[in-house]
């Protein structure tokens, strides 16, 4: 799944694809590089991000989805029912839902749905994330959401541990180490680690600096995507499609 943020403020590609033409061109590059799905988002959910009104989010994503849908499966990365509905009308067939609450929209439209785990809200989620048993709590939350979606009539349900969404470095690593506990639910698992802050923090620790810039997190992104695929994730959500497709081919072989 290639990431396409049609936003001015996403943490790694913000402002690069906020004009429709640039976004569509980048989406087509990711298709040529081997992406099976392009995930179009019009609202950043990075820690501290400001919410975007539905009309503005729709304006950002709809033309891009219309242009890409004839070429590739398109998912819409949104927390809003109105935006998901408009995206589906434009050709999206997967709702990537970081709020894990839009199952009814997916059921009504007969499209797939990704339930991602998040503790809190993007504005405050990284202040003090706390769990007693992060793996058990994330698993329980996602299985409950998936069951609710299944009963509502969603056939294709994905679960995602939500790396970086209300989680410390330690929480992220624990979830990745125990990804098998999500895979053994029998649900499809998708994982997004691409360029995330915990990679910068992990690599920085060994170099004596605070953080590694987003553009220097490719190796960490590939390491974690490869790990996730080996552990049984059926999809990885990434910014760097070409190298990840190569890693995926080697893992599959
Ligand atoms: N991560 C981000 C956004 N959407 N969706 C799923 N299912 N899983 C994820 O891990 C995930 C996601 C955050 O990354 P990005 O889209 O690059 O940044 P931003 O939220 O700043 O637009």
Short mmCIF file of C-alpha atoms and ligand atoms in Angstrom, two decimals:
data_model
loop_
_atom_site.label_atom_id
_atom_site.label_comp_id
_atom_site.label_asym_id
_atom_site.label_seq_id
_atom_site.Cartn_x
_atom_site.Cartn_y
_atom_site.Cartn_z
CA UNK A 1 0.00 0.00 0.00
CA UNK A 2 1.60 3.24 -1.15
CA UNK A 3 0.97 6.39 0.89
CA UNK A 4 -0.34 9.47 -0.90
CA UNK A 5 -0.95 12.42 1.40
CA UNK A 6 -2.77 15.25 -0.36
CA UNK A 7 -2.02 17.54 2.57
CA UNK A 8 0.14 20.55 3.36
CA UNK A 9 1.28 19.15 6.73
CA UNK A 10 1.82 15.38 6.76
CA UNK A 11 4.90 14.47 8.74
CA UNK A 12 7.01 13.15 5.89
CA UNK A 13 5.49 14.09 2.51
CA UNK A 14 3.35 17.09 3.58
CA UNK A 15 3.26 19.85 0.98
CA UNK A 16 4.80 17.72 -1.76
CA UNK A 17 1.53 16.41 -3.23
CA UNK A 18 -1.08 18.93 -2.12
CA UNK A 19 -1.82 19.97 -5.72
CA UNK A 20 -3.99 17.39 -7.53
CA UNK A 21 -1.65 17.06 -10.53
CA UNK A 22 1.39 16.37 -8.37
CA UNK A 23 -0.60 13.89 -6.27
CA UNK A 24 -1.95 12.01 -9.29
CA UNK A 25 1.50 11.86 -10.89
CA UNK A 26 3.02 10.48 -7.70
CA UNK A 27 0.19 7.94 -7.37
CA UNK A 28 0.90 6.70 -10.89
CA UNK A 29 4.62 6.42 -10.10
CA UNK A 30 3.76 4.21 -7.13
CA UNK A 31 1.54 2.06 -9.37
CA UNK A 32 4.42 1.67 -11.84
CA UNK A 33 6.67 0.74 -8.91
CA UNK A 34 4.33 -2.09 -7.96
CA UNK A 35 1.88 -0.76 -5.35
CA UNK A 36 -1.26 -2.92 -5.13
CA UNK A 37 -3.18 -0.19 -3.32
CA UNK A 38 -2.73 3.58 -3.18
CA UNK A 39 -3.91 5.11 0.10
CA UNK A 40 -5.15 8.66 -0.46
CA UNK A 41 -5.41 10.91 2.60
CA UNK A 42 -6.51 14.54 3.00
CA UNK A 43 -5.93 14.98 6.73
CA UNK A 44 -2.67 14.49 8.59
CA UNK A 45 -2.97 12.41 11.76
CA UNK A 46 0.59 13.03 12.88
CA UNK A 47 0.96 13.81 16.60
CA UNK A 48 -0.33 17.31 17.28
CA UNK A 49 -2.04 17.71 13.87
CA UNK A 50 -5.00 20.08 13.52
CA UNK A 51 -8.30 18.54 12.35
CA UNK A 52 -9.42 19.40 8.78
CA UNK A 53 -13.10 20.24 7.96
CA UNK A 54 -14.89 17.54 5.92
CA UNK A 55 -15.51 19.80 2.90
CA UNK A 56 -11.81 20.65 2.64
CA UNK A 57 -10.76 17.02 3.07
CA UNK A 58 -13.19 15.96 0.32
CA UNK A 59 -11.91 18.69 -1.98
CA UNK A 60 -8.38 17.38 -1.53
CA UNK A 61 -8.99 13.67 -2.08
CA UNK A 62 -11.88 13.28 -4.55
CA UNK A 63 -10.17 14.46 -7.79
CA UNK A 64 -7.10 12.39 -6.97
CA UNK A 65 -9.14 9.25 -6.31
CA UNK A 66 -11.15 9.74 -9.52
CA UNK A 67 -7.94 9.93 -11.53
CA UNK A 68 -6.22 6.94 -9.89
CA UNK A 69 -9.13 4.50 -9.48
CA UNK A 70 -9.06 3.31 -13.13
CA UNK A 71 -5.41 2.29 -12.65
CA UNK A 72 -5.15 0.80 -9.15
CA UNK A 73 -7.13 -0.15 -6.09
CA UNK A 74 -7.60 3.04 -4.07
CA UNK A 75 -8.13 3.29 -0.33
CA UNK A 76 -9.16 6.46 1.44
CA UNK A 77 -7.41 7.36 4.68
CA UNK A 78 -10.06 9.21 6.65
CA UNK A 79 -11.87 9.39 9.98
CA UNK A 80 -15.00 11.02 8.55
CA UNK A 81 -18.06 9.21 7.17
CA UNK A 82 -18.84 12.02 4.69
CA UNK A 83 -15.33 11.89 3.26
CA UNK A 84 -15.35 8.08 3.05
CA UNK A 85 -18.70 8.18 1.19
CA UNK A 86 -17.46 10.77 -1.31
CA UNK A 87 -14.25 8.77 -1.81
CA UNK A 88 -16.19 5.58 -2.47
CA UNK A 89 -18.39 7.42 -5.00
CA UNK A 90 -15.13 8.54 -6.68
CA UNK A 91 -13.86 4.95 -6.91
CA UNK A 92 -12.20 3.99 -3.61
CA UNK A 93 -12.89 0.38 -2.55
CA UNK A 94 -11.17 0.33 0.83
CA UNK A 95 -11.76 2.61 3.82
CA UNK A 96 -8.56 3.02 5.83
CA UNK A 97 -9.96 4.19 9.12
CA UNK A 98 -7.54 5.25 11.86
CA UNK A 99 -10.55 5.84 14.15
CA UNK A 100 -11.85 2.27 13.63
CA UNK A 101 -15.41 3.61 13.63
CA UNK A 102 -16.57 3.79 10.00
CA UNK A 103 -17.60 0.14 9.56
CA UNK A 104 -21.17 1.11 8.74
CA UNK A 105 -20.07 3.21 5.78
CA UNK A 106 -18.01 0.29 4.47
CA UNK A 107 -20.91 -2.14 5.04
CA UNK A 108 -23.44 0.07 3.23
CA UNK A 109 -21.14 0.49 0.23
CA UNK A 110 -19.88 -3.11 0.12
CA UNK A 111 -16.21 -2.10 0.33
CA UNK A 112 -13.30 -3.24 2.50
CA UNK A 113 -12.42 -1.65 5.83
CA UNK A 114 -9.21 -1.22 7.82
CA UNK A 115 -9.60 -0.84 11.59
CA UNK A 116 -6.52 0.78 13.10
CA UNK A 117 -5.80 1.01 16.82
CA UNK A 118 -5.22 4.45 18.31
CA UNK A 119 -5.06 5.44 21.97
CA UNK A 120 -6.53 8.96 22.30
CA UNK A 121 -6.61 11.56 19.53
CA UNK A 122 -3.81 12.79 17.25
CA UNK A 123 -3.70 16.16 19.05
CA UNK A 124 -2.67 14.62 22.38
CA UNK A 125 -2.01 10.91 21.81
CA UNK A 126 1.76 11.01 22.30
CA UNK A 127 1.65 12.87 25.64
CA UNK A 128 1.51 9.86 27.95
CA UNK A 129 0.47 6.63 26.30
CA UNK A 130 -0.17 3.92 28.92
CA UNK A 131 -1.04 0.23 28.72
CA UNK A 132 -0.94 -2.64 31.17
CA UNK A 133 -0.38 -5.15 28.36
CA UNK A 134 -0.11 -3.35 25.05
CA UNK A 135 -0.37 -6.47 22.88
CA UNK A 136 -3.42 -7.87 24.66
CA UNK A 137 -5.19 -4.50 24.77
CA UNK A 138 -4.59 -3.67 21.11
CA UNK A 139 -5.62 -7.19 20.06
CA UNK A 140 -8.80 -7.14 22.12
CA UNK A 141 -9.80 -3.71 20.80
CA UNK A 142 -9.22 -4.68 17.17
CA UNK A 143 -10.95 -8.06 17.42
CA UNK A 144 -14.01 -6.38 18.96
CA UNK A 145 -14.10 -3.76 16.19
CA UNK A 146 -13.64 -6.44 13.54
CA UNK A 147 -16.49 -8.54 14.97
CA UNK A 148 -18.77 -5.52 15.02
CA UNK A 149 -17.90 -4.79 11.39
CA UNK A 150 -18.45 -8.40 10.35
CA UNK A 151 -21.90 -8.40 11.99
CA UNK A 152 -22.71 -5.14 10.21
CA UNK A 153 -21.92 -6.89 6.92
CA UNK A 154 -18.34 -5.92 6.04
CA UNK A 155 -16.76 -8.89 4.23
CA UNK A 156 -13.19 -7.62 3.97
CA UNK A 157 -11.88 -6.57 7.37
CA UNK A 158 -8.26 -5.59 8.04
CA UNK A 159 -6.69 -4.83 11.42
CA UNK A 160 -3.70 -2.57 12.08
CA UNK A 161 -1.84 -2.09 15.39
CA UNK A 162 -1.46 1.65 14.68
CA UNK A 163 2.27 2.05 15.11
CA UNK A 164 2.94 5.51 16.60
CA UNK A 165 -0.68 6.26 17.46
CA UNK A 166 -0.63 6.72 21.24
CA UNK A 167 2.45 4.50 21.66
CA UNK A 168 5.98 4.90 22.97
CA UNK A 169 9.00 3.44 21.15
CA UNK A 170 8.77 0.48 23.53
CA UNK A 171 5.05 -0.04 22.80
CA UNK A 172 5.74 0.01 19.05
CA UNK A 173 8.56 -2.51 19.36
CA UNK A 174 6.52 -4.80 21.60
CA UNK A 175 3.65 -4.78 19.10
CA UNK A 176 6.00 -5.56 16.23
CA UNK A 177 7.69 -8.31 18.23
CA UNK A 178 4.29 -9.91 18.90
CA UNK A 179 2.65 -9.27 15.54
CA UNK A 180 1.86 -12.98 15.42
CA UNK A 181 -0.77 -12.35 18.10
CA UNK A 182 -2.68 -10.22 15.58
CA UNK A 183 -2.02 -12.56 12.67
CA UNK A 184 -3.37 -15.52 14.67
CA UNK A 185 -6.79 -13.85 14.87
CA UNK A 186 -7.21 -14.97 11.26
CA UNK A 187 -7.97 -11.39 10.25
CA UNK A 188 -5.93 -9.65 7.55
CA UNK A 189 -3.17 -7.60 9.14
CA UNK A 190 -1.72 -4.37 7.73
CA UNK A 191 1.17 -2.51 9.35
CA UNK A 192 2.44 1.04 8.86
CA UNK A 193 5.92 1.87 10.16
CA UNK A 194 7.15 3.87 7.18
CA UNK A 195 9.45 6.79 8.14
CA UNK A 196 7.86 6.99 11.57
CA UNK A 197 9.43 8.81 14.47
CA UNK A 198 10.27 5.71 16.52
CA UNK A 199 12.68 4.68 13.74
CA UNK A 200 14.39 8.06 13.98
CA UNK A 201 14.57 7.72 17.75
CA UNK A 202 15.96 4.18 17.61
CA UNK A 203 18.67 5.07 15.13
CA UNK A 204 19.47 8.33 16.88
CA UNK A 205 20.18 6.55 20.16
CA UNK A 206 23.17 4.83 18.63
CA UNK A 207 24.54 8.02 17.01
CA UNK A 208 24.24 10.35 20.00
CA UNK A 209 21.72 12.67 18.29
CA UNK A 210 18.05 13.23 19.16
CA UNK A 211 16.36 12.10 16.00
CA UNK A 212 17.04 11.07 12.42
CA UNK A 213 15.17 13.15 9.77
CA UNK A 214 12.22 11.49 7.98
CA UNK A 215 14.17 11.32 4.72
CA UNK A 216 16.87 9.21 6.42
CA UNK A 217 14.53 6.52 7.73
CA UNK A 218 14.37 4.30 4.64
CA UNK A 219 16.53 1.50 6.05
CA UNK A 220 14.54 1.39 9.28
CA UNK A 221 11.31 1.44 7.27
CA UNK A 222 12.48 -1.48 5.14
CA UNK A 223 13.70 -3.45 8.15
CA UNK A 224 10.36 -3.12 9.90
CA UNK A 225 8.28 -3.73 6.74
CA UNK A 226 10.32 -6.87 6.08
CA UNK A 227 9.88 -7.97 9.69
CA UNK A 228 6.12 -7.42 9.46
CA UNK A 229 5.84 -9.43 6.23
CA UNK A 230 7.90 -12.31 7.68
CA UNK A 231 5.66 -12.32 10.76
CA UNK A 232 2.57 -12.64 8.57
CA UNK A 233 1.29 -9.14 7.75
CA UNK A 234 -0.63 -9.30 4.47
CA UNK A 235 0.07 -5.67 3.62
CA UNK A 236 2.49 -2.91 4.59
CA UNK A 237 1.70 0.80 4.24
CA UNK A 238 4.77 2.62 2.92
CA UNK A 239 6.03 5.83 1.32
CA UNK A 240 8.90 4.15 -0.56
CA UNK A 241 7.15 1.67 -2.81
CA UNK A 242 9.94 0.50 -5.13
CA UNK A 243 12.39 -0.73 -2.45
CA UNK A 244 9.55 -2.23 -0.39
CA UNK A 245 8.23 -4.17 -3.39
CA UNK A 246 11.72 -5.63 -3.85
CA UNK A 247 11.83 -6.60 -0.17
CA UNK A 248 8.35 -8.14 -0.49
CA UNK A 249 9.42 -10.20 -3.50
CA UNK A 250 12.40 -11.56 -1.61
CA UNK A 251 10.30 -12.35 1.47
CA UNK A 252 7.75 -14.14 -0.73
CA UNK A 253 10.49 -16.17 -2.44
N1 LIG B 1 -0.23 5.86 9.67
C1 LIG B 1 -0.47 7.11 9.27
C2 LIG B 1 -1.67 7.41 8.59
N2 LIG B 1 -2.56 6.44 8.30
N3 LIG B 1 -3.22 4.18 8.39
C3 LIG B 1 -2.99 2.91 8.77
N4 LIG B 1 -3.87 1.95 8.50
N5 LIG B 1 -1.85 2.58 9.47
C4 LIG B 1 -0.92 3.50 9.79
O1 LIG B 1 0.09 3.14 10.45
C5 LIG B 1 -1.14 4.87 9.40
C6 LIG B 1 -2.32 5.17 8.68
C7 LIG B 1 0.51 8.20 9.53
O2 LIG B 1 1.42 8.34 8.49
P1 LIG B 1 1.32 9.37 7.27
O3 LIG B 1 0.08 9.18 6.46
O4 LIG B 1 2.57 9.26 6.48
O5 LIG B 1 1.35 10.80 7.93
P2 LIG B 1 0.24 11.88 8.29
O6 LIG B 1 -0.74 11.24 9.22
O7 LIG B 1 1.04 12.99 8.91
O8 LIG B 1 -0.43 12.30 7.00
#
